[in-house]
XYZ file of C-alpha atoms in Angstrom:
365
model
C 74.980 -45.781 75.227
C 71.663 -46.670 73.667
C 68.341 -46.336 75.405
C 69.799 -44.538 78.433
C 71.244 -41.166 79.195
C 74.479 -40.413 80.942
C 73.886 -39.557 84.580
C 75.869 -36.659 85.858
C 75.557 -35.956 89.536
C 72.955 -36.955 92.035
C 69.916 -34.742 91.339
C 66.181 -35.394 91.286
C 66.438 -35.571 87.536
C 68.850 -38.431 87.754
C 65.998 -40.894 87.944
C 64.996 -39.933 84.412
C 68.252 -41.320 83.182
C 66.989 -44.792 83.762
C 63.898 -44.306 81.519
C 63.968 -45.209 77.778
C 64.234 -42.258 75.373
C 60.902 -41.200 73.723
C 60.494 -41.016 69.915
C 60.172 -37.305 69.143
C 59.394 -37.747 65.379
C 56.362 -40.081 65.058
C 55.457 -41.131 61.512
C 52.517 -39.355 59.778
C 50.932 -39.249 56.317
C 49.884 -36.293 54.192
C 47.654 -36.417 51.068
C 47.526 -33.651 48.478
C 44.887 -32.673 47.535
C 43.050 -33.748 50.660
C 39.381 -33.445 49.549
C 39.451 -32.934 45.790
C 36.430 -32.187 43.587
C 36.305 -34.670 40.713
C 33.892 -34.519 37.809
C 31.966 -37.725 37.220
C 33.801 -39.575 34.448
C 36.924 -37.489 34.982
C 40.286 -38.363 36.455
C 42.200 -37.518 39.624
C 45.809 -37.710 40.822
C 46.597 -37.942 44.547
C 50.052 -37.694 46.145
C 50.833 -39.230 49.517
C 53.988 -38.600 51.543
C 55.146 -39.406 55.076
C 56.934 -37.535 57.823
C 58.956 -40.515 59.115
C 62.686 -39.972 59.619
C 63.420 -43.446 58.378
C 62.714 -44.603 54.873
C 59.332 -46.324 54.707
C 57.273 -47.866 51.911
C 53.864 -46.376 51.092
C 50.913 -47.821 49.245
C 47.376 -47.026 48.079
C 44.165 -48.967 48.529
C 40.990 -48.296 46.534
C 38.067 -50.220 45.047
C 38.465 -48.906 41.498
C 41.165 -49.547 38.912
C 44.208 -47.425 39.613
C 47.769 -46.658 38.625
C 50.354 -46.044 41.354
C 53.919 -44.753 41.396
C 56.263 -44.994 44.365
C 59.443 -43.439 45.583
C 61.355 -42.912 48.847
C 58.706 -41.663 51.285
C 55.986 -41.015 48.701
C 53.418 -42.717 46.510
C 51.022 -41.321 43.891
C 47.601 -42.569 42.843
C 46.031 -41.986 39.405
C 42.352 -42.831 38.793
C 40.963 -42.299 35.317
C 37.345 -42.322 34.149
C 35.859 -42.158 37.611
C 32.365 -43.689 37.452
C 31.477 -44.188 41.110
C 29.863 -41.536 43.291
C 31.360 -42.494 46.651
C 35.064 -43.242 46.950
C 37.618 -42.791 49.755
C 41.114 -43.974 48.681
C 43.492 -44.876 51.540
C 47.211 -44.235 51.760
C 49.118 -46.478 54.201
C 52.608 -47.224 55.475
C 53.596 -50.778 54.695
C 53.644 -53.142 57.687
C 51.973 -50.607 59.965
C 48.508 -49.554 60.967
C 49.115 -45.980 59.898
C 46.605 -44.919 57.213
C 45.220 -41.676 55.816
C 41.994 -41.324 53.822
C 41.169 -38.983 50.982
C 37.533 -38.076 50.326
C 36.605 -37.521 46.703
C 33.732 -35.084 46.043
C 32.330 -36.442 42.816
C 30.025 -34.056 40.946
C 28.218 -33.521 37.707
C 27.788 -29.915 36.564
C 26.428 -29.239 33.103
C 26.659 -25.787 31.499
C 23.525 -23.642 31.969
C 20.893 -23.804 29.226
C 18.940 -20.652 28.341
C 15.477 -21.160 26.846
C 13.934 -18.224 24.984
C 10.434 -17.961 23.625
C 9.910 -19.631 20.273
C 8.971 -16.290 18.723
C 9.152 -13.123 20.781
C 6.965 -10.288 19.504
C 7.031 -6.746 20.848
C 4.088 -6.012 23.117
C 3.521 -9.634 24.148
C 4.207 -11.324 27.475
C 7.357 -13.413 27.165
C 9.461 -15.593 29.488
C 13.123 -16.587 29.687
C 14.287 -19.609 31.705
C 17.678 -21.034 32.559
C 18.241 -24.586 33.791
C 21.341 -26.210 35.239
C 21.863 -29.942 35.700
C 23.974 -30.687 38.781
C 24.655 -33.492 41.271
C 27.209 -33.679 44.063
C 28.052 -36.833 46.032
C 26.942 -36.595 49.631
C 24.974 -33.391 49.020
C 21.267 -33.469 48.277
C 19.994 -31.086 47.131
C 23.005 -29.449 45.553
C 24.254 -26.185 46.966
C 23.668 -24.152 43.791
C 22.783 -20.569 42.833
C 21.570 -19.466 39.384
C 21.267 -15.868 38.130
C 19.830 -14.259 34.987
C 21.202 -10.847 34.045
C 21.445 -8.401 31.166
C 23.607 -5.322 30.650
C 25.041 -5.672 34.114
C 21.648 -5.763 35.873
C 20.224 -8.828 37.606
C 16.871 -9.894 36.178
C 16.178 -12.883 38.428
C 18.030 -15.340 40.681
C 17.428 -18.546 42.607
C 19.245 -20.045 45.597
C 19.261 -23.803 46.073
C 17.334 -24.366 42.857
C 18.866 -25.370 39.515
C 16.360 -23.260 37.520
C 15.475 -19.576 37.254
C 12.914 -17.709 35.160
C 12.084 -14.141 34.161
C 8.791 -12.833 32.707
C 8.472 -9.516 30.886
C 6.646 -7.633 28.147
C 8.883 -7.663 25.096
C 9.935 -4.316 23.638
C 11.280 -3.639 20.167
C 14.307 -1.930 21.742
C 15.305 -5.257 23.344
C 16.125 -6.805 19.994
C 19.771 -7.919 20.018
C 20.045 -7.639 23.805
C 22.327 -10.247 25.413
C 21.067 -12.460 28.256
C 23.599 -14.064 30.617
C 22.904 -17.055 32.873
C 25.493 -17.775 35.581
C 25.537 -20.748 37.926
C 27.640 -21.411 41.043
C 27.913 -24.921 42.537
C 29.641 -25.732 45.822
C 31.610 -28.990 45.675
C 33.375 -29.729 48.937
C 35.529 -26.710 49.686
C 35.515 -25.543 46.096
C 33.083 -23.292 44.256
C 32.482 -24.286 40.650
C 30.916 -21.851 38.193
C 29.787 -21.813 34.593
C 27.768 -19.498 32.363
C 25.819 -19.311 29.109
C 24.769 -16.447 26.842
C 21.892 -15.888 24.440
C 20.710 -12.996 22.273
C 17.101 -11.839 22.213
C 15.299 -11.845 18.880
C 12.299 -9.551 19.280
C 10.047 -9.251 16.248
C 7.934 -6.123 15.866
C 5.147 -4.864 13.644
C 5.921 -1.578 11.838
C 6.108 1.526 14.016
C 7.353 5.140 13.862
C 6.036 5.619 10.325
C 7.019 9.148 9.245
C 6.049 10.903 5.997
C 7.929 14.128 5.252
C 7.940 16.745 2.493
C 9.786 20.047 2.079
C 6.578 22.103 2.092
C 2.838 21.509 1.941
C 1.984 23.720 -1.045
C 3.412 23.763 -4.546
C 2.550 25.526 -7.742
C 1.424 23.870 -10.922
C 4.454 22.586 -12.826
C 6.659 22.255 -9.715
C 8.739 19.170 -8.884
C 8.706 17.824 -5.326
C 9.624 14.708 -3.307
C 7.810 12.917 -0.482
C 9.805 10.560 1.766
C 8.597 7.753 4.048
C 10.512 5.980 6.842
C 9.431 3.218 9.231
C 10.846 0.885 11.871
C 10.018 -2.781 12.388
C 11.470 -6.278 12.569
C 11.677 -7.629 9.973
C 12.129 -4.376 8.063
C 8.696 -3.435 6.700
C 7.721 -3.120 3.060
C 6.523 0.371 2.040
C 3.446 0.920 -0.135
C 1.982 4.255 -1.295
C -1.538 5.536 -1.848
C -1.314 8.664 -4.042
C -3.835 11.181 -5.420
C -2.483 10.529 -8.917
C 0.057 8.153 -10.402
C 0.764 10.388 -13.385
C 4.337 11.707 -13.623
C 5.248 9.894 -10.364
C 8.525 8.063 -9.769
C 9.349 5.663 -6.892
C 12.946 5.298 -5.725
C 15.142 4.287 -2.779
C 13.365 0.941 -2.303
C 9.988 2.647 -2.254
C 10.928 5.158 0.411
C 10.711 8.199 -1.895
C 8.029 9.469 -4.261
C 9.039 12.114 -6.799
C 6.363 14.120 -8.622
C 7.450 15.756 -11.872
C 5.618 18.810 -13.228
C 2.843 18.737 -10.656
C -0.744 19.252 -11.765
C -3.901 20.017 -9.829
C -4.647 16.263 -9.809
C -1.619 15.761 -7.560
C -3.300 17.640 -4.722
C -4.438 15.401 -1.873
C -3.246 12.884 0.716
C 0.026 11.024 0.272
C -0.272 7.936 2.492
C 2.590 5.537 3.226
C 1.657 2.021 4.395
C 4.390 0.007 6.154
C 3.724 -3.702 6.656
C 5.453 -6.960 7.583
C 4.213 -10.383 8.644
C 3.355 -9.091 12.138
C 1.122 -6.192 11.112
C 0.903 -2.818 9.407
C 1.009 0.863 10.249
C 0.704 4.034 8.196
C 1.476 7.732 8.012
C 0.347 10.517 5.680
C 0.749 14.138 4.612
C -1.621 16.466 2.740
C -0.218 18.473 -0.181
C -1.880 21.283 -2.177
C -1.138 22.168 -5.797
C -2.200 25.734 -6.712
C -2.440 27.784 -9.922
C 0.110 30.431 -9.152
C 0.198 31.699 -12.818
C -3.385 32.995 -12.532
C -2.332 35.222 -9.703
C 0.441 36.684 -11.825
C -1.986 37.281 -14.720
C -4.466 38.982 -12.415
C -1.800 41.217 -10.953
C -0.524 42.034 -14.457
C -4.050 42.875 -15.697
C -4.613 45.090 -12.686
C -1.390 46.939 -13.371
C -2.331 47.366 -17.035
C -5.762 48.668 -16.042
C -4.186 51.102 -13.639
C -1.748 52.291 -16.276
C -4.487 52.621 -18.915
C -6.824 54.423 -16.575
C -4.014 56.657 -15.440
C -3.080 57.445 -19.036
C -6.707 58.112 -19.972
C -7.077 60.406 -17.031
C -3.966 62.270 -17.991
C -5.194 62.680 -21.586
C -8.594 63.871 -20.375
C -6.944 66.329 -18.048
C -4.788 67.718 -20.835
C -7.797 67.986 -23.180
C -9.797 69.728 -20.523
C -6.982 72.143 -19.848
C -6.632 72.875 -23.572
C -10.343 73.561 -23.902
C -10.244 75.813 -20.882
C -7.345 77.733 -22.342
C -9.125 78.099 -25.663
C -12.311 79.299 -23.983
C -10.381 81.873 -22.012
C -8.696 83.094 -25.180
C -12.039 83.289 -26.962
C -13.474 85.307 -24.127
C -10.630 87.748 -24.306
C -11.053 88.110 -28.117
C -14.695 89.151 -27.729
C -13.677 92.278 -25.781
C -12.963 95.826 -27.424
C -9.459 96.894 -28.533
C -7.301 98.315 -25.913
C -5.201 101.388 -25.959
C -3.599 102.172 -29.281
C -5.686 99.484 -30.984
C -7.791 100.170 -34.079
C -10.540 97.865 -35.174
C -10.802 96.996 -38.747
C -13.601 98.712 -40.668
C -13.719 101.928 -38.620
C -12.447 103.831 -35.738
C -15.465 103.379 -33.479
C -16.990 100.454 -31.755
C -20.624 99.590 -31.801
C -20.329 97.069 -29.012
C -20.315 97.693 -25.301
C -17.235 98.964 -23.666
C -15.226 96.854 -21.414
C -16.396 96.816 -17.811
C -14.338 98.614 -15.264
C -12.711 100.938 -17.790
C -13.390 104.653 -17.974
C -13.781 106.285 -21.362
C -11.086 108.820 -21.907
C -12.321 112.300 -22.978
C -10.639 114.039 -25.932
C -8.322 116.792 -24.929
C -8.198 120.262 -26.617
C -5.176 122.094 -27.851
């Protein structure tokens, strides 16, 4: 029985048996993707299918050239080189009023462009900018965000504007630093993003000029070296101003001065001048050359004088002692003979008797 149900028994529901059966599976259409983002000049492929239980024929309608493929319950649409900004292709079921529209979000999104200063020099005010060209159908202005960053830190950002800038005082330490510009553009339900990178070129006049030497005083005839180092971009050229150019040798691309057999004329200021096309800077050291041999001669002469004087004193002392001894002996010889002594020429003595001695009387028998 078609169009009616079988009535069983007399119930209030029996009246429903005389009504036509309802269609429980109405036909519908589904498009994938529903609202695609398509780059201007690009291509897109859309697939349409139905939910009808019976086999139906599907088709596509659009105002631009297209290529379609069909099968049981489906149809695909291929548009290449899309050059219109507003387009809504329609999928339909043949011989019915059932249609489904797809909205294409056409956009143009160029990669970010970073603009650096023509010539960045350390110590000067500089500026970096990043621009993004974008356009989205049905959205004016574009929903876009742009950010400038470096080493993981945000420098500047803009919301709703396709350009961002950052001003700063350039430093020599920023040379070689990478700058990143990132842009996010909302197209329909999708978020597009792109980025660009640039490297800073910071030029700098010479700085950190250092002049070093092992010590500040040398003796005549000594050999010594003076070294100079400097920073800068481009690398600076090193020039020297010396007290004397005699017996001087430059080496290591002008960084080192070697003095051979130093003379008194080499005493003075050793100045190193570092220069490039952005400026110059200098450093210096003062070195003394002394006559150390004279000191040795003086010390030697003093020692000789001491030795000579000491020897003369010793000789004088010995002579004085000898004279004293001789005078004592002479004094003793001028005295009379002692006991048991007989003077030559007689038994008596005409001279005075020794002091402190008693004359011994002759004894009888």
